[in-house]
Amino acid sequence: MKFIAAVLALVAAVVATEVRYDPVYNNAGQSLATVACSDGSNGLLTKGFTTFSSLPSYPNIGSSQYIGGWNDADCGSCWNITYQGKSTFFTAIDVAKTGIVTSQTSLDKITGGHAVEYGVITASVQRVASKLCGL
């Protein structure tokens, strides 16, 4: 019984989540000082990253409802976003009121180039190991 409980605790939930894009996350040179996950002990600047494109998963970055604010413990968390059989790993770097907001390039990748046309999709989102996002 304890074994089953331990295994179930390790299984990350897959959640249906709204995913949209914001062109700001396509700006490769944008400073990480402009996002919630900037400095502080959980910040990305303190880990040596300086711009959006310095993050290994760029352009698969953006804001997430799981980031509560500055220096959140989930800063830099990695998420697998799956939509109609296509997946990408996404690094959470900023606060979103709801769902996930990523770059247009990232949303185009999983929608077959339809980010602008669709605007918002409902995708399966699951937290995964940070190493899958290169962190």
XYZ file of C-alpha atoms in Angstrom:
135
model
C 0.000 0.000 0.000
C 2.811 2.418 0.870
C 4.508 1.615 -2.430
C 1.394 2.480 -4.439
C 0.958 5.754 -2.546
C 4.591 6.650 -3.205
C 4.266 5.921 -6.921
C 1.068 7.930 -7.200
C 2.722 10.874 -5.467
C 5.471 10.869 -8.087
C 3.135 10.886 -11.064
C 2.686 14.450 -12.239
C -0.830 15.391 -13.182
C -1.685 16.140 -16.786
C -3.959 19.173 -16.835
C -6.025 20.642 -19.682
C -4.814 24.245 -19.850
C -5.422 27.253 -22.085
C -2.290 28.222 -24.001
C -1.959 31.508 -25.898
C 0.910 33.577 -27.260
C 2.389 37.014 -26.705
C 4.904 38.343 -29.256
C 7.042 39.776 -26.438
C 8.387 36.269 -25.799
C 9.778 36.187 -29.366
C 12.155 39.050 -28.486
C 15.444 37.147 -28.153
C 17.307 40.114 -26.642
C 14.700 40.909 -23.979
C 16.316 41.124 -20.551
C 15.238 38.637 -17.914
C 15.216 41.611 -15.526
C 11.733 42.369 -16.945
C 10.049 39.162 -15.705
C 8.979 37.813 -12.311
C 11.739 35.200 -12.401
C 14.509 37.787 -12.636
C 16.630 37.941 -9.492
C 16.278 36.581 -5.986
C 17.308 33.103 -4.897
C 14.935 31.478 -7.423
C 15.614 33.993 -10.192
C 17.144 33.146 -13.545
C 19.596 36.069 -13.524
C 21.221 34.558 -10.437
C 21.718 31.326 -12.408
C 23.683 33.144 -15.125
C 20.941 33.688 -17.715
C 20.544 37.261 -18.977
C 18.128 37.393 -21.927
C 15.255 35.325 -23.243
C 17.510 33.684 -25.835
C 20.079 32.736 -23.187
C 17.576 30.181 -21.867
C 18.187 26.746 -23.412
C 14.509 26.200 -24.267
C 14.083 29.563 -26.068
C 11.694 30.342 -27.792
C 9.637 27.875 -25.735
C 9.391 30.235 -22.764
C 6.781 32.481 -21.221
C 4.397 33.033 -18.376
C 2.457 30.481 -16.380
C -0.392 30.476 -13.889
C 1.912 28.403 -11.669
C 4.273 31.359 -11.136
C 2.739 33.399 -8.330
C 5.083 36.383 -8.437
C 8.653 37.568 -8.075
C 11.164 34.927 -6.965
C 8.539 32.148 -6.962
C 9.868 28.675 -6.166
C 8.533 27.495 -9.557
C 10.658 29.984 -11.521
C 12.370 28.066 -14.310
C 10.029 25.098 -13.998
C 9.717 22.946 -17.109
C 6.418 21.891 -18.641
C 5.492 19.543 -21.460
C 2.755 21.110 -23.593
C 0.939 18.701 -25.925
C -1.655 19.641 -28.529
C -3.070 17.175 -31.055
C -0.049 14.895 -30.836
C 2.620 17.622 -31.016
C 4.646 18.488 -27.923
C 7.186 21.009 -26.757
C 9.014 21.659 -23.507
C 8.340 25.111 -22.046
C 10.209 27.079 -19.354
C 8.058 29.221 -17.037
C 9.668 32.628 -16.418
C 6.808 34.993 -15.619
C 3.304 35.304 -14.134
C 0.141 34.571 -16.136
C -3.336 35.216 -14.752
C -4.549 31.952 -16.279
C -3.004 29.176 -18.305
C 0.250 29.545 -20.182
C 1.416 32.367 -22.437
C 4.310 31.531 -24.744
C 6.011 32.923 -27.839
C 4.230 32.874 -31.178
C 7.015 30.630 -32.475
C 6.351 28.093 -29.728
C 2.585 28.086 -30.279
C 3.123 27.830 -34.046
C 5.292 24.755 -33.419
C 2.516 22.793 -31.737
C -0.361 24.103 -33.879
C 1.307 23.574 -37.239
C 1.725 27.306 -37.834
C -1.734 28.383 -36.661
C -0.902 30.460 -33.563
C -2.383 33.674 -34.943
C -5.415 31.940 -36.444
C -6.266 29.967 -33.292
C -5.199 32.566 -30.728
C -5.930 30.290 -27.765
C -5.840 26.502 -27.609
C -6.587 23.984 -24.892
C -3.576 21.710 -24.487
C -2.432 18.997 -22.105
C 0.191 20.413 -19.759
C 2.391 18.394 -17.426
C 5.277 19.445 -15.219
C 8.473 17.593 -16.096
C 12.096 17.551 -14.956
C 13.911 20.870 -15.450
C 16.701 19.094 -17.335
C 14.238 18.567 -20.218
C 14.279 22.362 -20.655
C 18.066 22.447 -20.335
C 18.094 23.779 -16.766
